[in-house]
Amino acid sequence: MDEFVSTYTNRLDAKGRVSIPAQFRAVLVRDGFEGLYCCPTLDRNAVDAGGNRFRDQIRSSLKLFEAFSEEHEYLSTTLIGESEILKIDQDGRVILSDAIKDHAGISDRVTFVGQGYKFQIWEPDRFAAYREEAKNRVRDLRKQLGSQHRAAGANSGAGE
């Protein structure tokens, strides 16, 4: 597997370290990135994290905007300027910085959420609320897509 999948919750130890799930560590090793690239999510109190594939996606997003444009500056400030590269110790743990913990509201537990080319780091209760919101939005989206599909099918059969 070369993608971050599933959801895990781990505790911070007395020294402020948290174990990255073993499956996620294996993906990072295959990706070839030394450490863990982290930046705040754009619209939630969580942190995006990953390796080279994640950084490549950031670069691709930045290429959509002209260099030195206001949009490019905003995006690069958030995704690069506020990023951190965390060191992973030999036991697969990282120390989350105060900036990361403050942004995500993390105190003693961390939820890791796989999202394919990247994963997110959440405070568990905030993630539980977000997961419910996401499920509700997906249900609404499925209903919309189903309605559009039925309408398209009805329209395609009308001309026959």
GROMACS .gro file of N, CA and C in nm:
model
  480
    1MET      N    1   0.085  -0.118   0.000
    1MET     CA    2   0.000   0.000   0.000
    1MET      C    3   0.090   0.124   0.000
    2ASP      N    4   0.058   0.216  -0.089
    2ASP     CA    5   0.138   0.338  -0.095
    2ASP      C    6   0.055   0.461  -0.064
    3GLU      N    7  -0.057   0.441   0.005
    3GLU     CA    8  -0.140   0.553   0.044
    3GLU      C    9  -0.172   0.546   0.193
    4PHE      N   10  -0.200   0.662   0.250
    4PHE     CA   11  -0.239   0.669   0.390
    4PHE      C   12  -0.389   0.639   0.398
    5VAL      N   13  -0.423   0.529   0.465
    5VAL     CA   14  -0.563   0.491   0.479
    5VAL      C   15  -0.593   0.461   0.625
    6SER      N   16  -0.718   0.475   0.661
    6SER     CA   17  -0.772   0.442   0.792
    6SER      C   18  -0.753   0.557   0.890
    7THR      N   19  -0.800   0.535   1.012
    7THR     CA   20  -0.796   0.635   1.118
    7THR      C   21  -0.745   0.568   1.246
    8TYR      N   22  -0.655   0.638   1.314
    8TYR     CA   23  -0.594   0.587   1.436
    8TYR      C   24  -0.589   0.699   1.539
    9THR      N   25  -0.605   0.662   1.665
    9THR     CA   26  -0.590   0.759   1.773
    9THR      C   27  -0.484   0.707   1.869
   10ASN      N   28  -0.386   0.793   1.900
   10ASN     CA   29  -0.278   0.760   1.992
   10ASN      C   30  -0.264   0.870   2.097
   11ARG      N   31  -0.202   0.833   2.208
   11ARG     CA   32  -0.178   0.928   2.317
   11ARG      C   33  -0.039   0.988   2.307
   12LEU      N   34  -0.027   1.113   2.349
   12LEU     CA   35   0.105   1.173   2.367
   12LEU      C   36   0.164   1.117   2.495
   13ASP      N   37   0.293   1.089   2.494
   13ASP     CA   38   0.357   1.040   2.616
   13ASP      C   39   0.398   1.158   2.704
   14ALA      N   40   0.460   1.127   2.817
   14ALA     CA   41   0.497   1.231   2.914
   14ALA      C   42   0.594   1.334   2.856
   15LYS      N   43   0.670   1.295   2.753
   15LYS     CA   44   0.766   1.386   2.690
   15LYS      C   45   0.705   1.460   2.570
   16GLY      N   46   0.576   1.440   2.545
   16GLY     CA   47   0.509   1.509   2.435
   16GLY      C   48   0.524   1.440   2.301
   17ARG      N   49   0.568   1.316   2.301
   17ARG     CA   50   0.585   1.241   2.176
   17ARG      C   51   0.459   1.160   2.146
   18VAL      N   52   0.435   1.140   2.018
   18VAL     CA   53   0.324   1.054   1.976
   18VAL      C   54   0.374   0.962   1.867
   19SER      N   55   0.328   0.837   1.871
   19SER     CA   56   0.366   0.739   1.770
   19SER      C   57   0.283   0.759   1.645
   20ILE      N   58   0.351   0.770   1.533
   20ILE     CA   59   0.283   0.771   1.404
   20ILE      C   60   0.240   0.627   1.377
   21PRO      N   61   0.118   0.604   1.333
   21PRO     CA   62   0.075   0.466   1.306
   21PRO      C   63   0.174   0.394   1.214
   22ALA      N   64   0.200   0.267   1.243
   22ALA     CA   65   0.299   0.189   1.169
   22ALA      C   66   0.268   0.188   1.019
   23GLN      N   67   0.142   0.177   0.981
   23GLN     CA   68   0.106   0.176   0.839
   23GLN      C   69   0.144   0.308   0.774
   24PHE      N   70   0.126   0.420   0.845
   24PHE     CA   71   0.162   0.550   0.791
   24PHE      C   72   0.314   0.562   0.779
   25ARG      N   73   0.386   0.512   0.878
   25ARG     CA   74   0.533   0.515   0.872
   25ARG      C   75   0.583   0.437   0.752
   26ALA      N   76   0.521   0.323   0.723
   26ALA     CA   77   0.563   0.242   0.609
   26ALA      C   78   0.543   0.318   0.478
   27VAL      N   79   0.435   0.393   0.467
   27VAL     CA   80   0.410   0.473   0.346
   27VAL      C   81   0.517   0.582   0.335
   28LEU      N   82   0.551   0.647   0.446
   28LEU     CA   83   0.654   0.752   0.445
   28LEU      C   84   0.789   0.695   0.403
   29VAL      N   85   0.822   0.575   0.449
   29VAL     CA   86   0.949   0.512   0.411
   29VAL      C   87   0.951   0.486   0.260
   30ARG      N   88   0.843   0.430   0.205
   30ARG     CA   89   0.838   0.405   0.060
   30ARG      C   90   0.842   0.535  -0.019
   31ASP      N   91   0.788   0.641   0.039
   31ASP     CA   92   0.786   0.772  -0.026
   31ASP      C   93   0.925   0.836  -0.029
   32GLY      N   94   1.012   0.794   0.060
   32GLY     CA   95   1.150   0.843   0.060
   32GLY      C   96   1.174   0.975   0.129
   33PHE      N   97   1.073   1.027   0.198
   33PHE     CA   98   1.091   1.154   0.269
   33PHE      C   99   1.143   1.125   0.409
   34GLU      N  100   1.245   1.197   0.450
   34GLU     CA  101   1.301   1.178   0.583
   34GLU      C  102   1.234   1.278   0.677
   35GLY      N  103   1.149   1.229   0.761
   35GLY     CA  104   1.076   1.314   0.853
   35GLY      C  105   0.930   1.318   0.816
   36LEU      N  106   0.862   1.419   0.867
   36LEU     CA  107   0.719   1.435   0.844
   36LEU      C  108   0.693   1.582   0.813
   37TYR      N  109   0.646   1.610   0.691
   37TYR     CA  110   0.615   1.746   0.649
   37TYR      C  111   0.475   1.780   0.699
   38CYS      N  112   0.462   1.889   0.775
   38CYS     CA  113   0.334   1.928   0.834
   38CYS      C  114   0.304   2.074   0.805
   39CYS      N  115   0.177   2.102   0.778
   39CYS     CA  116   0.133   2.241   0.765
   39CYS      C  117  -0.014   2.248   0.808
   40PRO      N  118  -0.059   2.367   0.851
   40PRO     CA  119  -0.199   2.378   0.893
   40PRO      C  120  -0.292   2.353   0.774
   41THR      N  121  -0.407   2.290   0.802
   41THR     CA  122  -0.506   2.275   0.696
   41THR      C  123  -0.558   2.414   0.660
   42LEU      N  124  -0.610   2.427   0.541
   42LEU     CA  125  -0.654   2.559   0.495
   42LEU      C  126  -0.785   2.604   0.558
   43ASP      N  127  -0.871   2.510   0.598
   43ASP     CA  128  -1.002   2.552   0.645
   43ASP      C  129  -1.052   2.482   0.771
   44ARG      N  130  -0.965   2.410   0.839
   44ARG     CA  131  -1.003   2.341   0.962
   44ARG      C  132  -0.892   2.355   1.065
   45ASN      N  133  -0.924   2.327   1.189
   45ASN     CA  134  -0.822   2.326   1.294
   45ASN      C  135  -0.762   2.187   1.303
   46ALA      N  136  -0.686   2.156   1.201
   46ALA     CA  137  -0.616   2.028   1.191
   46ALA      C  138  -0.486   2.056   1.117
   47VAL      N  139  -0.404   1.953   1.102
   47VAL     CA  140  -0.275   1.967   1.037
   47VAL      C  141  -0.265   1.864   0.926
   48ASP      N  142  -0.226   1.908   0.806
   48ASP     CA  143  -0.197   1.817   0.696
   48ASP      C  144  -0.054   1.768   0.711
   49ALA      N  145  -0.032   1.640   0.681
   49ALA     CA  146   0.103   1.584   0.698
   49ALA      C  147   0.128   1.480   0.589
   50GLY      N  148   0.256   1.459   0.561
   50GLY     CA  149   0.294   1.359   0.463
   50GLY      C  150   0.441   1.372   0.427
   51GLY      N  151   0.471   1.323   0.309
   51GLY     CA  152   0.609   1.323   0.262
   51GLY      C  153   0.621   1.389   0.127
   52ASN      N  154   0.696   1.325   0.037
   52ASN     CA  155   0.723   1.384  -0.095
   52ASN      C  156   0.597   1.399  -0.179
   53ARG      N  157   0.508   1.300  -0.178
   53ARG     CA  158   0.385   1.312  -0.259
   53ARG      C  159   0.302   1.431  -0.214
   54PHE      N  160   0.295   1.451  -0.084
   54PHE     CA  161   0.221   1.565  -0.030
   54PHE      C  162   0.287   1.696  -0.073
   55ARG      N  163   0.418   1.704  -0.062
   55ARG     CA  164   0.490   1.824  -0.103
   55ARG      C  165   0.474   1.848  -0.254
   56ASP      N  166   0.472   1.742  -0.333
   56ASP     CA  167   0.449   1.755  -0.478
   56ASP      C  168   0.311   1.814  -0.507
   57GLN      N  169   0.211   1.773  -0.429
   57GLN     CA  170   0.077   1.827  -0.448
   57GLN      C  171   0.075   1.977  -0.415
   58ILE      N  172   0.147   2.017  -0.311
   58ILE     CA  173   0.155   2.159  -0.277
   58ILE      C  174   0.219   2.235  -0.392
   59ARG      N  175   0.329   2.183  -0.444
   59ARG     CA  176   0.396   2.250  -0.558
   59ARG      C  177   0.302   2.260  -0.679
   60SER      N  178   0.227   2.153  -0.707
   60SER     CA  179   0.133   2.156  -0.820
   60SER      C  180   0.026   2.261  -0.799
   61SER      N  181  -0.023   2.273  -0.677
   61SER     CA  182  -0.124   2.375  -0.647
   61SER      C  183  -0.067   2.515  -0.666
   62LEU      N  184   0.056   2.535  -0.623
   62LEU     CA  185   0.118   2.667  -0.638
   62LEU      C  186   0.140   2.703  -0.784
   63LYS      N  187   0.165   2.604  -0.870
   63LYS     CA  188   0.187   2.630  -1.013
   63LYS      C  189   0.062   2.684  -1.082
   64LEU      N  190  -0.054   2.670  -1.019
   64LEU     CA  191  -0.177   2.722  -1.077
   64LEU      C  192  -0.183   2.874  -1.074
   65PHE      N  193  -0.096   2.934  -0.992
   65PHE     CA  194  -0.095   3.079  -0.975
   65PHE      C  195   0.037   3.136  -1.024
   66GLU      N  196   0.031   3.254  -1.081
   66GLU     CA  197   0.152   3.320  -1.127
   66GLU      C  198   0.242   3.352  -1.007
   67ALA      N  199   0.372   3.327  -1.025
   67ALA     CA  200   0.467   3.359  -0.918
   67ALA      C  201   0.453   3.505  -0.880
   68PHE      N  202   0.461   3.534  -0.754
   68PHE     CA  203   0.452   3.667  -0.697
   68PHE      C  204   0.312   3.727  -0.701
   69SER      N  205   0.214   3.651  -0.751
   69SER     CA  206   0.077   3.701  -0.744
   69SER      C  207   0.029   3.694  -0.599
   70GLU      N  208  -0.073   3.768  -0.569
   70GLU     CA  209  -0.126   3.770  -0.433
   70GLU      C  210  -0.173   3.630  -0.390
   71GLU      N  211  -0.239   3.560  -0.480
   71GLU     CA  212  -0.287   3.426  -0.449
   71GLU      C  213  -0.172   3.330  -0.419
   72HIS      N  214  -0.068   3.338  -0.502
   72HIS     CA  215   0.050   3.254  -0.481
   72HIS      C  216   0.113   3.285  -0.346
   73GLU      N  217   0.123   3.412  -0.313
   73GLU     CA  218   0.182   3.454  -0.186
   73GLU      C  219   0.102   3.402  -0.067
   74TYR      N  220  -0.031   3.413  -0.074
   74TYR     CA  221  -0.115   3.364   0.034
   74TYR      C  222  -0.097   3.213   0.053
   75LEU      N  223  -0.107   3.142  -0.057
   75LEU     CA  224  -0.098   2.995  -0.050
   75LEU      C  225   0.040   2.950  -0.004
   76SER      N  226   0.145   3.008  -0.058
   76SER     CA  227   0.280   2.967  -0.018
   76SER      C  228   0.310   3.004   0.127
   77THR      N  229   0.255   3.117   0.174
   77THR     CA  230   0.275   3.154   0.314
   77THR      C  231   0.214   3.050   0.406
   78THR      N  232   0.095   3.003   0.371
   78THR     CA  233   0.028   2.905   0.457
   78THR      C  234   0.087   2.765   0.442
   79LEU      N  235   0.106   2.719   0.319
   79LEU     CA  236   0.147   2.580   0.298
   79LEU      C  237   0.298   2.557   0.310
   80ILE      N  238   0.376   2.662   0.294
   80ILE     CA  239   0.521   2.647   0.306
   80ILE      C  240   0.573   2.726   0.426
   81GLY      N  241   0.533   2.852   0.435
   81GLY     CA  242   0.584   2.938   0.542
   81GLY      C  243   0.543   2.894   0.682
   82GLU      N  244   0.427   2.833   0.694
   82GLU     CA  245   0.381   2.785   0.824
   82GLU      C  246   0.405   2.635   0.842
   83SER      N  247   0.480   2.576   0.751
   83SER     CA  248   0.505   2.432   0.759
   83SER      C  249   0.619   2.401   0.855
   84GLU      N  250   0.626   2.277   0.893
   84GLU     CA  251   0.734   2.227   0.978
   84GLU      C  252   0.772   2.089   0.928
   85ILE      N  253   0.896   2.055   0.943
   85ILE     CA  254   0.940   1.919   0.916
   85ILE      C  255   0.978   1.858   1.050
   86LEU      N  256   0.901   1.759   1.091
   86LEU     CA  257   0.924   1.694   1.219
   86LEU      C  258   1.014   1.573   1.200
   87LYS      N  259   1.101   1.553   1.296
   87LYS     CA  260   1.192   1.439   1.295
   87LYS      C  261   1.120   1.318   1.355
   88ILE      N  262   1.131   1.205   1.287
   88ILE     CA  263   1.073   1.081   1.337
   88ILE      C  264   1.185   1.002   1.405
   89ASP      N  265   1.166   0.967   1.532
   89ASP     CA  266   1.272   0.894   1.602
   89ASP      C  267   1.271   0.746   1.563
   90GLN      N  268   1.367   0.669   1.614
   90GLN     CA  269   1.381   0.528   1.573
   90GLN      C  270   1.261   0.444   1.617
   91ASP      N  271   1.180   0.494   1.710
   91ASP     CA  272   1.061   0.421   1.754
   91ASP      C  273   0.934   0.468   1.682
   92GLY      N  274   0.950   0.554   1.581
   92GLY     CA  275   0.836   0.599   1.503
   92GLY      C  276   0.755   0.711   1.568
   93ARG      N  277   0.817   0.784   1.658
   93ARG     CA  278   0.747   0.892   1.728
   93ARG      C  279   0.795   1.028   1.679
   94VAL      N  280   0.706   1.126   1.694
   94VAL     CA  281   0.741   1.265   1.666
   94VAL      C  282   0.700   1.349   1.787
   95ILE      N  283   0.767   1.462   1.800
   95ILE     CA  284   0.725   1.561   1.899
   95ILE      C  285   0.649   1.669   1.823
   96LEU      N  286   0.521   1.684   1.856
   96LEU     CA  287   0.441   1.789   1.793
   96LEU      C  288   0.478   1.923   1.854
   97SER      N  289   0.505   2.020   1.770
   97SER     CA  290   0.541   2.153   1.818
   97SER      C  291   0.421   2.219   1.885
   98ASP      N  292   0.449   2.321   1.963
   98ASP     CA  293   0.340   2.397   2.026
   98ASP      C  294   0.250   2.459   1.921
   99ALA      N  295   0.307   2.505   1.810
   99ALA     CA  296   0.227   2.566   1.703
   99ALA      C  297   0.127   2.464   1.647
  100ILE      N  298   0.172   2.341   1.625
  100ILE     CA  299   0.083   2.237   1.574
  100ILE      C  300  -0.025   2.205   1.677
  101LYS      N  301   0.016   2.186   1.801
  101LYS     CA  302  -0.082   2.152   1.905
  101LYS      C  303  -0.182   2.265   1.925
  102ASP      N  304  -0.136   2.389   1.921
  102ASP     CA  305  -0.226   2.503   1.937
  102ASP      C  306  -0.325   2.512   1.821
  103HIS      N  307  -0.275   2.499   1.699
  103HIS     CA  308  -0.363   2.509   1.581
  103HIS      C  309  -0.471   2.401   1.583
  104ALA      N  310  -0.433   2.279   1.620
  104ALA     CA  311  -0.528   2.168   1.616
  104ALA      C  312  -0.602   2.147   1.749
  105GLY      N  313  -0.563   2.219   1.853
  105GLY     CA  314  -0.628   2.203   1.983
  105GLY      C  315  -0.593   2.072   2.052
  106ILE      N  316  -0.474   2.022   2.025
  106ILE     CA  317  -0.431   1.892   2.078
  106ILE      C  318  -0.374   1.909   2.219
  107SER      N  319  -0.415   1.818   2.308
  107SER     CA  320  -0.357   1.819   2.442
  107SER      C  321  -0.292   1.685   2.474
  108ASP      N  322  -0.371   1.577   2.484
  108ASP     CA  323  -0.312   1.450   2.524
  108ASP      C  324  -0.336   1.334   2.427
  109ARG      N  325  -0.423   1.353   2.330
  109ARG     CA  326  -0.450   1.249   2.231
  109ARG      C  327  -0.448   1.309   2.091
  110VAL      N  328  -0.414   1.224   1.994
  110VAL     CA  329  -0.403   1.268   1.855
  110VAL      C  330  -0.474   1.165   1.767
  111THR      N  331  -0.554   1.213   1.672
  111THR     CA  332  -0.615   1.125   1.573
  111THR      C  333  -0.548   1.149   1.439
  112PHE      N  334  -0.503   1.040   1.377
  112PHE     CA  335  -0.440   1.041   1.245
  112PHE      C  336  -0.543   0.991   1.145
  113VAL      N  337  -0.568   1.069   1.040
  113VAL     CA  338  -0.673   1.036   0.943
  113VAL      C  339  -0.611   1.025   0.804
  114GLY      N  340  -0.610   0.904   0.747
  114GLY     CA  341  -0.555   0.883   0.614
  114GLY      C  342  -0.640   0.949   0.507
  115GLN      N  343  -0.572   1.011   0.411
  115GLN     CA  344  -0.640   1.077   0.299
  115GLN      C  345  -0.567   1.052   0.168
  116GLY      N  346  -0.513   0.933   0.152
  116GLY     CA  347  -0.446   0.899   0.028
  116GLY      C  348  -0.303   0.948   0.025
  117TYR      N  349  -0.277   1.056  -0.047
  117TYR     CA  350  -0.140   1.108  -0.062
  117TYR      C  351  -0.090   1.182   0.062
  118LYS      N  352  -0.181   1.209   0.158
  118LYS     CA  353  -0.145   1.278   0.282
  118LYS      C  354  -0.233   1.223   0.393
  119PHE      N  355  -0.204   1.268   0.515
  119PHE     CA  356  -0.295   1.238   0.626
  119PHE      C  357  -0.312   1.364   0.709
  120GLN      N  358  -0.413   1.363   0.794
  120GLN     CA  359  -0.436   1.477   0.880
  120GLN      C  360  -0.418   1.438   1.026
  121ILE      N  361  -0.380   1.537   1.105
  121ILE     CA  362  -0.362   1.521   1.248
  121ILE      C  363  -0.468   1.608   1.315
  122TRP      N  364  -0.550   1.545   1.399
  122TRP     CA  365  -0.663   1.611   1.463
  122TRP      C  366  -0.663   1.590   1.614
  123GLU      N  367  -0.730   1.677   1.685
  123GLU     CA  368  -0.771   1.651   1.823
  123GLU      C  369  -0.891   1.559   1.808
  124PRO      N  370  -0.897   1.447   1.880
  124PRO     CA  371  -1.001   1.346   1.856
  124PRO      C  372  -1.145   1.394   1.860
  125ASP      N  373  -1.182   1.478   1.956
  125ASP     CA  374  -1.321   1.524   1.963
  125ASP      C  375  -1.356   1.615   1.845
  126ARG      N  376  -1.261   1.699   1.805
  126ARG     CA  377  -1.284   1.784   1.687
  126ARG      C  378  -1.301   1.697   1.562
  127PHE      N  379  -1.220   1.591   1.553
  127PHE     CA  380  -1.234   1.504   1.437
  127PHE      C  381  -1.369   1.434   1.437
  128ALA      N  382  -1.417   1.389   1.553
  128ALA     CA  383  -1.547   1.321   1.560
  128ALA      C  384  -1.657   1.412   1.507
  129ALA      N  385  -1.654   1.539   1.544
  129ALA     CA  386  -1.753   1.634   1.493
  129ALA      C  387  -1.738   1.654   1.343
  130TYR      N  388  -1.614   1.668   1.297
  130TYR     CA  389  -1.589   1.685   1.154
  130TYR      C  390  -1.635   1.562   1.075
  131ARG      N  391  -1.608   1.443   1.128
  131ARG     CA  392  -1.648   1.319   1.058
  131ARG      C  393  -1.799   1.315   1.039
  132GLU      N  394  -1.875   1.357   1.140
  132GLU     CA  395  -2.020   1.359   1.126
  132GLU      C  396  -2.064   1.460   1.020
  133GLU      N  397  -2.000   1.578   1.019
  133GLU     CA  398  -2.030   1.678   0.916
  133GLU      C  399  -1.998   1.622   0.778
  134ALA      N  400  -1.883   1.556   0.765
  134ALA     CA  401  -1.843   1.498   0.636
  134ALA      C  402  -1.943   1.393   0.590
  135LYS      N  403  -1.986   1.307   0.680
  135LYS     CA  404  -2.083   1.203   0.644
  135LYS      C  405  -2.213   1.265   0.595
  136ASN      N  406  -2.259   1.369   0.665
  136ASN     CA  407  -2.383   1.436   0.624
  136ASN      C  408  -2.368   1.501   0.487
  137ARG      N  409  -2.255   1.563   0.462
  137ARG     CA  410  -2.233   1.627   0.332
  137ARG      C  411  -2.224   1.522   0.220
  138VAL      N  412  -2.163   1.409   0.249
  138VAL     CA  413  -2.154   1.303   0.148
  138VAL      C  414  -2.293   1.247   0.118
  139ARG      N  415  -2.375   1.232   0.221
  139ARG     CA  416  -2.514   1.185   0.197
  139ARG      C  417  -2.588   1.283   0.106
  140ASP      N  418  -2.574   1.413   0.136
  140ASP     CA  419  -2.640   1.514   0.052
  140ASP      C  420  -2.586   1.510  -0.091
  141LEU      N  421  -2.454   1.496  -0.104
  141LEU     CA  422  -2.393   1.490  -0.236
  141LEU      C  423  -2.443   1.368  -0.313
  142ARG      N  424  -2.453   1.254  -0.245
  142ARG     CA  425  -2.501   1.133  -0.311
  142ARG      C  426  -2.644   1.152  -0.361
  143LYS      N  427  -2.727   1.218  -0.281
  143LYS     CA  428  -2.864   1.245  -0.324
  143LYS      C  429  -2.865   1.335  -0.447
  144GLN      N  430  -2.781   1.440  -0.447
  144GLN     CA  431  -2.773   1.531  -0.561
  144GLN      C  432  -2.726   1.458  -0.686
  145LEU      N  433  -2.622   1.377  -0.671
  145LEU     CA  434  -2.569   1.304  -0.786
  145LEU      C  435  -2.671   1.203  -0.838
  146GLY      N  436  -2.743   1.139  -0.747
  146GLY     CA  437  -2.847   1.045  -0.789
  146GLY      C  438  -2.957   1.115  -0.865
  147SER      N  439  -2.998   1.233  -0.818
  147SER     CA  440  -3.101   1.310  -0.887
  147SER      C  441  -3.053   1.354  -1.025
  148GLN      N  442  -2.929   1.400  -1.033
  148GLN     CA  443  -2.874   1.443  -1.162
  148GLN      C  444  -2.863   1.325  -1.259
  149HIS      N  445  -2.822   1.210  -1.206
  149HIS     CA  446  -2.808   1.090  -1.291
  149HIS      C  447  -2.944   1.046  -1.344
  150ARG      N  448  -3.046   1.047  -1.256
  150ARG     CA  449  -3.181   1.008  -1.300
  150ARG      C  450  -3.232   1.108  -1.404
  151ALA      N  451  -3.207   1.238  -1.382
  151ALA     CA  452  -3.253   1.340  -1.477
  151ALA      C  453  -3.181   1.325  -1.611
  152ALA      N  454  -3.053   1.296  -1.608
  152ALA     CA  455  -2.977   1.278  -1.732
  152ALA      C  456  -3.027   1.155  -1.807
  153GLY      N  457  -3.059   1.050  -1.734
  153GLY     CA  458  -3.111   0.928  -1.797
  153GLY      C  459  -3.247   0.951  -1.860
  154ALA      N  460  -3.329   1.030  -1.793
  154ALA     CA  461  -3.462   1.061  -1.847
  154ALA      C  462  -3.452   1.148  -1.970
  155ASN      N  463  -3.359   1.242  -1.967
  155ASN     CA  464  -3.341   1.331  -2.082
  155ASN      C  465  -3.283   1.257  -2.201
  156SER      N  466  -3.193   1.162  -2.179
  156SER     CA  467  -3.132   1.092  -2.292
  156SER      C  468  -3.232   0.998  -2.357
  157GLY      N  469  -3.326   0.949  -2.282
  157GLY     CA  470  -3.426   0.859  -2.340
  157GLY      C  471  -3.540   0.933  -2.406
  158ALA      N  472  -3.556   1.063  -2.383
  158ALA     CA  473  -3.669   1.140  -2.436
  158ALA      C  474  -3.661   1.160  -2.586
  159GLY      N  475  -3.540   1.162  -2.641
  159GLY     CA  476  -3.526   1.189  -2.784
  159GLY      C  477  -3.535   1.065  -2.869
  160GLU      N  478  -3.557   0.951  -2.812
  160GLU     CA  479  -3.559   0.826  -2.891
  160GLU      C  480  -3.695   0.793  -2.940
   0.00000   0.00000   0.00000
